[in-house]
Amino acid sequence: MRRYDSFYANGAFVRSEGTSAMPVVDPSTGRTIGEVVPCTQENVDQAVRSACAGSEAWSQSTLEERSEALTRLHAELLKRTDEAVSLLAREMGCPVWLGQLMQVPMALKGLQFARDGIPQVTWIEQIGNGRVERVPAGVVAAITPWNFPLHQIVAKVAPAIAAGCSIVLKPSEVSPGAAQVFMEAVQCSGLPPGVVNMVWGGPDVGDRLVRHPDVRHVSFTGSTAVGRQIMAAAAEDLKPVTLELGGKSAAVLLGDADLETALTAVVRLSMANSGQACVSQSRLIAPRGLLEQIEGRLGAALESWPLGDPLDASTRLGPVASRSQHERVLAMVARAREQGARLVAEAGKVPEKFSQGYYVPPVVFSGVRPDMEIAREEVFGPVLSVMAYDSEDEAVALTNATRYGLSGAVWSADPARAAAFARRMKTGQVVINGAAQNLATPFGGWGWSGFGRENGRFGIEDLLQYRSLHGA
C-alpha cells in the first residue's frame, strides 16, 4: 500500500501531522491501494511561511534564472514519465495510452511554453514620465483536480515560477501520485527552498489555504459550485482569483462537414479519459437532415472504445475515477432516459473481473432538448448528447444555450465558414476542423466556466501586478 504522508516546505518533505488518513482507491477494482495523511492547520501555516520566504528571494530572480529553473524541472519530470503514467492508470483509471499520449506530454509542454513565455511578457515600459513595471503577485495558493492532475499542477506552478511568485499547491487526494512525482522532480531540479510547496488534504485544508492572510492570489480548477465558494472566501481579503471551472462544450457539424473525420474526432474528445475533462465535447450539434446517418456512424465509432484494465495498452476506456463519480454519471444517464432522450448507441461490457470497479459503458443519446439535464449540466462521464438543428442560426442558439463557456468545436469543408461560425460561439476557445491543441494560447472560460487565463505568457501575466513609478 502506497502511503502519501509528507508535505513539502522549505525544500524538503516533512511528515504530515493529520490523524484521519484518506484512502486512495483503484477505480478499476474498487480496492484501497494507498492512503493520504492530511496536513494540520499548523502544517499549512508552515508551508505558507516557507512560501513567504521563497517569494522574497524568488521575486528578485532574473528572467534567465527562471527560464533555467523551468528547463531543469522539465528534464526531471521527463525522467519520471513511466512512473507518472503508471500511477495515473492505477489511481484514477487513466489508460496508459492516454497517459503517454496526453496526460504527461501536456504537462511537459506546459513547462516549455511557460519558459518560452517569459521573454514575451512586457515586463517594463516607459509611458511619458512613468516607468510601468510588471511585478510578481506574491504567494499563490493553487488547488488542482484529479482528472488531469499533472497537467493542472504544471498549469499553475510553471507560470508562478516564471512570474517570480512562490506557490503552495494543494493537489487532489483522489490521484495523489502525480503530485508526489511532480514534487520529487521539483526537489531534484535545484529550485530554491520555498518557491514551490505542497500540502495534502481535503476541503478544510483548501479553505485554510485560500483564507490564509499571507496568500495573495488563488488559482483553482474544479467544479463551478466549489469555485463559487472559493471566490467568496478569497473576496473576504480581496484576493484575485483564477477560476477554471466546468464546461458543457459543443461540437458543431455544419452541413458540408466531412462526417467520417469529424465524428471520429468528436467521439474521441467526448470519450477520452472516460469523459472526465472540462473541455469534453459532450454535445454534438448536427443537421437534422443528416441525423440518421450520423447516429449510425456514432454507433460504429463506439465499438473502438473497449473497456478494460487501464494498465493494459489495448484498453481505450478505463473506469471513472471514484465511486461517487460512478454513481453520479449512472444517475444522469437514467434521468436522461426518463426525460425522453433516445439511446442510439451503447458500447462495451464491463469485464467480469472488474465488476466491482467504477466502469461506465460509453453511451450516445439523441433527441436531446436544451431543457434536459443532460444538455445543461456537466456529466463528466463517457456520454455524448446529439442535438439536431434546421438552420445555422438555430445551431448557434443551441450551441450557446448553456451558462458554461470553456471550449467548443466546429467542422466545415469551408475553413472561412467554420471560422465565421466559431466567432458566434460564446466560449473561451474553439477548435476548428480538428486543429492541433495549442498550449501556448490562453486557456480559460466565460460565464460559469470561470475567468482568468492559463498557458504560456498568458498564465504568467495572470500572476503579475502593475506598478507605476512616476519620474523614474
XYZ file of C-alpha atoms in Angstrom:
472
model
C 0.000 0.000 0.000
C 1.394 3.353 -1.046
C 1.370 5.993 1.685
C 1.489 9.737 0.986
C 2.396 11.106 4.396
C 4.735 14.067 3.793
C 4.022 17.592 2.658
C 6.705 19.776 1.086
C 8.083 23.013 2.542
C 11.463 24.745 2.733
C 12.794 22.464 0.020
C 12.171 19.221 1.947
C 9.496 16.600 2.593
C 8.057 16.910 6.114
C 5.728 14.437 7.836
C 2.067 15.462 7.791
C 0.509 15.527 11.244
C -3.151 14.871 10.434
C -4.823 11.932 12.137
C -7.506 10.767 9.686
C -5.898 9.257 6.594
C -7.837 9.486 3.325
C -8.000 6.290 1.234
C -6.613 6.059 -2.299
C -8.798 3.685 -4.315
C -8.052 1.795 -7.516
C -11.191 2.637 -9.549
C -10.797 -0.438 -11.749
C -11.324 -2.747 -8.768
C -12.790 -0.579 -6.003
C -9.986 -1.679 -3.671
C -7.991 0.646 -1.429
C -4.384 0.770 -2.622
C -2.980 3.640 -0.571
C -3.687 6.497 1.783
C -3.029 10.202 2.110
C -2.191 11.677 5.501
C -3.650 15.204 5.555
C -1.937 18.301 6.857
C -2.949 20.077 10.028
C -3.547 23.810 10.209
C -0.012 24.246 11.520
C 1.359 22.244 8.593
C -0.470 24.582 6.193
C 0.882 27.601 8.038
C 4.382 26.134 7.829
C 4.045 25.720 4.066
C 2.795 29.298 3.677
C 5.663 30.634 5.812
C 8.017 28.744 3.554
C 6.332 30.315 0.517
C 6.644 33.800 2.031
C 10.398 33.338 2.412
C 10.577 31.835 -1.056
C 8.655 34.767 -2.516
C 11.058 37.296 -1.025
C 14.019 35.616 -2.691
C 12.469 34.421 -5.950
C 10.811 37.764 -6.746
C 14.359 39.134 -7.144
C 15.438 36.354 -9.513
C 16.442 37.200 -13.052
C 14.382 36.134 -16.049
C 17.255 33.892 -17.070
C 17.235 32.153 -13.686
C 13.504 31.490 -14.005
C 13.926 30.112 -17.516
C 16.751 27.820 -16.428
C 14.688 26.566 -13.472
C 11.834 25.589 -15.786
C 14.267 23.822 -18.120
C 15.684 21.768 -15.233
C 12.205 20.949 -13.946
C 11.185 19.790 -17.409
C 14.172 17.440 -17.539
C 13.408 15.990 -14.109
C 9.734 15.439 -14.905
C 10.585 13.803 -18.215
C 12.664 11.206 -16.336
C 9.568 10.253 -14.364
C 7.190 9.737 -17.300
C 6.736 5.989 -16.871
C 6.111 6.276 -13.143
C 3.556 9.039 -13.659
C 1.709 7.093 -16.369
C 1.501 4.015 -14.144
C 0.198 5.960 -11.148
C -2.393 7.769 -13.265
C -3.665 4.409 -14.502
C -3.858 2.804 -11.094
C -5.141 5.755 -9.034
C -7.600 7.438 -11.415
C -8.157 4.861 -14.139
C -6.487 6.736 -16.995
C -5.451 4.176 -19.660
C -1.721 4.070 -20.273
C -2.131 5.095 -23.934
C -3.763 8.338 -22.814
C -1.205 8.938 -20.090
C 1.583 8.543 -22.613
C -0.135 10.498 -25.390
C -1.755 13.329 -23.456
C -1.528 13.464 -19.661
C 2.268 13.647 -19.312
C 3.066 15.373 -22.652
C 0.630 18.182 -21.828
C 2.480 18.805 -18.570
C 5.850 18.820 -20.329
C 4.571 21.235 -22.967
C 3.191 23.447 -20.224
C 6.663 23.806 -18.748
C 8.132 24.569 -22.174
C 5.534 27.196 -23.049
C 5.872 28.904 -19.660
C 9.610 29.142 -20.250
C 9.043 30.420 -23.783
C 6.519 32.939 -22.480
C 8.981 34.714 -20.198
C 10.578 36.903 -22.932
C 7.129 37.515 -24.474
C 5.895 39.426 -21.420
C 6.292 43.212 -21.447
C 7.993 43.448 -18.059
C 8.874 47.171 -18.257
C 7.650 50.001 -20.467
C 8.027 53.767 -20.386
C 4.916 55.948 -20.723
C 5.827 59.638 -20.538
C 7.467 60.198 -17.189
C 6.167 56.884 -15.881
C 8.059 53.619 -15.709
C 5.459 50.842 -15.721
C 6.665 47.574 -14.240
C 5.020 44.173 -14.009
C 5.882 42.532 -10.700
C 5.087 39.186 -9.008
C 1.784 38.957 -7.149
C 3.410 37.157 -4.198
C 2.347 33.856 -2.635
C -0.067 31.875 -4.808
C -2.401 29.178 -3.496
C -3.170 26.529 -6.123
C -5.884 23.892 -5.785
C -5.839 21.295 -8.538
C -8.224 18.496 -9.653
C -7.924 14.749 -10.083
C -8.830 14.367 -13.774
C -5.678 15.817 -15.403
C -3.626 16.119 -12.219
C -0.123 16.540 -13.621
C -1.123 18.959 -16.367
C -3.132 21.101 -13.968
C -0.302 21.218 -11.434
C 2.058 22.446 -14.156
C -0.538 24.933 -15.438
C -0.332 26.693 -12.080
C 3.212 26.049 -10.860
C 5.058 26.812 -14.122
C 3.639 30.350 -14.575
C 4.246 31.071 -10.884
C 7.926 30.178 -11.278
C 8.099 32.261 -14.465
C 6.362 35.223 -12.843
C 8.700 35.276 -9.842
C 6.000 34.123 -7.434
C 6.098 31.339 -4.877
C 3.290 28.818 -4.643
C 1.586 26.434 -2.230
C -0.064 23.571 -4.051
C -2.959 21.505 -2.736
C -3.458 18.623 -5.169
C -6.407 16.264 -5.203
C -6.310 13.438 -2.702
C -8.043 11.200 -5.306
C -4.978 10.951 -7.546
C -2.036 11.935 -5.316
C 0.672 10.031 -7.173
C 1.024 12.643 -9.904
C 1.630 15.358 -7.314
C 4.186 13.226 -5.471
C 6.082 12.574 -8.695
C 5.994 16.275 -9.553
C 7.298 17.371 -6.148
C 10.136 14.846 -6.342
C 11.033 16.436 -9.690
C 10.881 19.868 -8.020
C 13.233 18.737 -5.261
C 15.762 17.442 -7.790
C 15.516 20.485 -10.074
C 17.524 22.834 -7.882
C 14.769 25.362 -7.244
C 15.471 27.484 -4.160
C 13.645 26.371 -0.983
C 10.190 27.897 -0.569
C 9.462 28.614 -4.217
C 7.253 25.535 -4.652
C 5.471 23.993 -1.668
C 2.746 21.363 -1.305
C 0.167 20.349 1.294
C -2.164 17.337 1.454
C -5.780 17.459 2.485
C -9.439 17.811 1.676
C -11.759 20.842 1.562
C -10.791 22.023 5.062
C -7.126 22.310 4.075
C -8.094 24.072 0.856
C -10.239 26.530 2.771
C -7.423 27.283 5.235
C -5.064 27.897 2.337
C -7.463 30.185 0.471
C -8.195 32.260 3.578
C -4.593 32.482 4.772
C -3.697 36.178 5.157
C -0.281 35.742 3.501
C -1.710 34.236 0.297
C -2.081 36.954 -2.341
C -3.583 35.087 -5.312
C -5.748 31.972 -5.552
C -5.862 29.659 -8.571
C -8.445 26.880 -8.632
C -9.507 24.257 -11.160
C -12.613 22.227 -10.404
C -16.369 22.414 -10.258
C -18.354 25.619 -10.629
C -20.022 25.060 -7.247
C -16.699 24.865 -5.391
C -15.372 27.756 -7.489
C -18.124 29.983 -6.101
C -17.164 29.040 -2.543
C -13.500 29.759 -3.170
C -14.286 33.086 -4.806
C -16.418 34.103 -1.803
C -13.701 33.084 0.657
C -10.996 34.936 -1.279
C -13.204 38.022 -1.501
C -13.054 38.446 2.271
C -9.428 39.508 1.862
C -9.887 40.955 -1.663
C -7.609 38.348 -3.221
C -7.704 37.996 -7.013
C -8.685 34.534 -8.220
C -8.141 32.453 -11.327
C -11.017 30.018 -11.773
C -11.017 27.269 -14.395
C -14.355 25.592 -13.827
C -16.837 23.311 -15.566
C -17.792 23.074 -19.195
C -20.558 21.893 -21.495
C -18.728 22.125 -24.790
C -20.464 21.718 -28.134
C -19.059 20.247 -31.339
C -20.976 21.676 -34.288
C -21.223 19.897 -37.624
C -22.115 22.268 -40.443
C -23.886 20.783 -43.422
C -20.761 20.368 -45.541
C -18.579 18.761 -42.845
C -16.563 15.610 -43.547
C -18.585 13.279 -41.321
C -16.073 10.438 -41.088
C -13.247 12.704 -39.927
C -15.416 14.885 -37.710
C -17.306 12.116 -35.936
C -14.146 10.129 -35.221
C -12.699 13.235 -33.559
C -15.897 14.063 -31.653
C -16.150 10.546 -30.239
C -12.506 10.697 -29.163
C -12.937 14.084 -27.473
C -16.139 13.068 -25.716
C -14.935 9.652 -24.532
C -11.210 10.107 -23.790
C -10.351 9.994 -20.085
C -13.854 8.474 -19.675
C -15.327 11.885 -20.490
C -13.664 13.361 -17.405
C -12.340 16.528 -18.999
C -13.594 20.074 -18.589
C -13.228 20.542 -22.375
C -15.017 17.287 -23.210
C -17.178 17.763 -26.312
C -20.267 16.326 -24.674
C -22.825 17.920 -27.036
C -22.956 17.251 -30.777
C -24.982 19.852 -32.707
C -25.866 18.268 -36.052
C -28.012 18.985 -39.160
C -31.396 17.284 -38.841
C -31.229 16.011 -42.403
C -28.052 14.048 -41.611
C -29.207 12.762 -38.238
C -29.895 9.149 -39.178
C -26.544 8.813 -40.930
C -24.734 10.463 -38.013
C -26.357 8.207 -35.423
C -25.297 5.105 -37.347
C -21.728 6.290 -37.639
C -21.562 7.118 -33.933
C -22.675 3.618 -33.004
C -19.922 2.137 -35.141
C -17.340 4.549 -33.746
C -18.068 3.484 -30.144
C -17.024 -0.078 -30.952
C -13.388 1.039 -30.995
C -13.550 2.069 -27.329
C -13.255 -1.199 -25.359
C -13.420 -1.109 -21.577
C -10.616 -2.758 -19.656
C -7.657 -2.583 -17.305
C -6.101 0.913 -17.519
C -2.634 -0.682 -17.351
C -3.360 -2.744 -20.482
C -2.066 -0.985 -23.594
C -5.086 -2.199 -25.612
C -7.624 -0.569 -23.276
C -9.153 2.585 -24.701
C -11.582 3.330 -21.888
C -10.905 2.865 -18.196
C -13.223 3.439 -15.244
C -14.360 6.786 -13.943
C -12.235 7.946 -11.045
C -14.361 7.299 -7.964
C -17.456 5.635 -6.556
C -19.239 8.978 -6.188
C -18.455 9.860 -9.801
C -19.675 6.426 -10.933
C -22.977 6.842 -9.101
C -23.450 10.375 -10.413
C -22.872 9.500 -14.077
C -25.151 6.449 -13.981
C -27.876 8.523 -12.302
C -27.630 11.196 -15.009
C -27.862 8.535 -17.726
C -31.008 7.132 -16.075
C -32.586 10.576 -15.802
C -31.801 11.311 -19.454
C -33.888 8.302 -20.426
C -36.690 9.368 -18.088
C -36.705 12.849 -19.634
C -37.117 11.442 -23.135
C -33.599 11.267 -24.561
C -33.283 8.419 -27.058
C -30.437 5.944 -26.565
C -28.926 5.331 -30.005
C -25.654 3.657 -29.065
C -24.175 1.908 -26.055
C -20.929 0.016 -26.337
C -18.727 -2.114 -24.187
C -19.396 -4.510 -21.360
C -17.599 -4.345 -18.069
C -15.196 -7.305 -17.859
C -16.271 -9.738 -15.141
C -13.036 -9.375 -13.205
C -13.678 -5.618 -12.969
C -17.321 -5.902 -11.886
C -16.512 -4.124 -8.613
C -14.814 -1.270 -10.438
C -16.301 2.070 -11.429
C -16.848 1.404 -15.126
C -19.427 3.255 -17.222
C -20.045 1.892 -20.746
C -19.978 4.769 -23.266
C -23.388 5.929 -24.463
C -24.814 8.241 -27.129
C -28.220 9.899 -26.735
C -30.157 11.632 -29.493
C -33.333 13.684 -29.445
C -31.798 15.745 -26.649
C -33.573 19.039 -25.943
C -31.961 22.159 -24.443
C -34.132 21.898 -21.313
C -32.905 18.388 -20.430
C -30.430 17.979 -17.597
C -28.029 16.109 -19.866
C -27.894 19.139 -22.182
C -27.427 21.660 -19.381
C -25.258 20.032 -16.724
C -21.712 18.726 -16.930
C -21.812 14.906 -16.872
C -18.069 14.239 -16.573
C -18.537 10.756 -17.970
C -18.436 8.939 -21.351
C -21.779 10.318 -22.537
C -22.460 12.167 -25.806
C -25.709 14.064 -26.452
C -26.834 14.704 -30.042
C -28.995 17.767 -30.727
C -30.487 18.443 -34.174
C -30.879 21.799 -35.919
C -32.616 23.037 -39.068
C -30.756 26.299 -39.698
C -27.348 27.727 -38.906
C -28.912 30.342 -36.650
C -30.607 27.550 -34.688
C -27.257 25.791 -34.432
C -25.755 28.942 -32.909
C -28.647 29.193 -30.449
C -28.259 25.554 -29.370
C -24.508 25.947 -29.025
C -24.880 28.970 -26.760
C -27.818 27.598 -24.758
C -25.601 26.951 -21.731
C -24.252 29.030 -18.879
C -20.836 27.467 -19.432
C -18.283 28.680 -21.967
C -14.960 26.873 -21.837
C -14.404 25.200 -25.186
C -16.085 24.034 -28.368
C -15.517 22.851 -31.910
C -16.884 23.435 -35.398
C -16.500 21.402 -38.592
C -16.951 22.545 -42.208
C -15.362 21.874 -45.591
C -15.021 25.652 -45.888
C -12.488 26.957 -43.296
C -13.806 30.516 -43.646
C -17.355 29.343 -42.930
C -16.146 27.385 -39.921
C -14.227 30.396 -38.564
C -17.263 32.653 -39.059
C -19.405 30.232 -37.060
C -16.706 29.905 -34.375
C -16.824 33.661 -33.802
C -20.508 33.364 -32.887
C -19.784 30.796 -30.158
C -19.725 32.192 -26.613
C -16.753 30.272 -25.302
C -13.093 30.742 -24.395
C -11.692 28.552 -27.168
C -12.942 26.914 -30.353
C -11.214 24.093 -32.245
C -11.791 24.451 -35.997
C -11.783 21.284 -38.101
C -9.844 19.289 -35.521
C -6.894 21.673 -35.326
C -3.988 20.607 -33.127
C -4.052 21.639 -29.494
C -2.044 24.799 -28.840
C -0.968 25.137 -25.203
C 0.743 28.455 -25.878
C -2.617 30.208 -26.325
C -4.744 31.484 -23.408
C -6.981 28.876 -21.806
C -9.953 29.792 -19.662
C -13.676 30.253 -19.658
C -16.643 32.556 -19.945
C -19.698 32.538 -17.690
C -19.949 29.550 -15.362
C -16.632 28.244 -16.714
C -14.758 30.902 -14.752
C -12.243 33.608 -15.584
C -8.538 34.282 -15.689
C -6.216 32.562 -18.136
C -3.572 29.848 -18.067
C -0.895 28.693 -20.564
C 2.196 30.381 -21.956
C 2.718 34.076 -21.360
C -0.975 34.492 -20.537
C -0.628 32.330 -17.440
C 2.395 34.365 -16.369
C 0.582 37.676 -16.870
C -2.299 36.378 -14.737
C 0.079 36.302 -11.744
C 1.583 39.766 -12.181
C 0.696 43.165 -10.718
C 1.294 46.556 -12.305
C 3.478 49.127 -10.572
C 3.902 52.672 -11.969
C 6.923 54.777 -11.000
C 6.306 58.409 -11.931
C 9.502 60.328 -12.566
C 11.639 57.195 -12.787
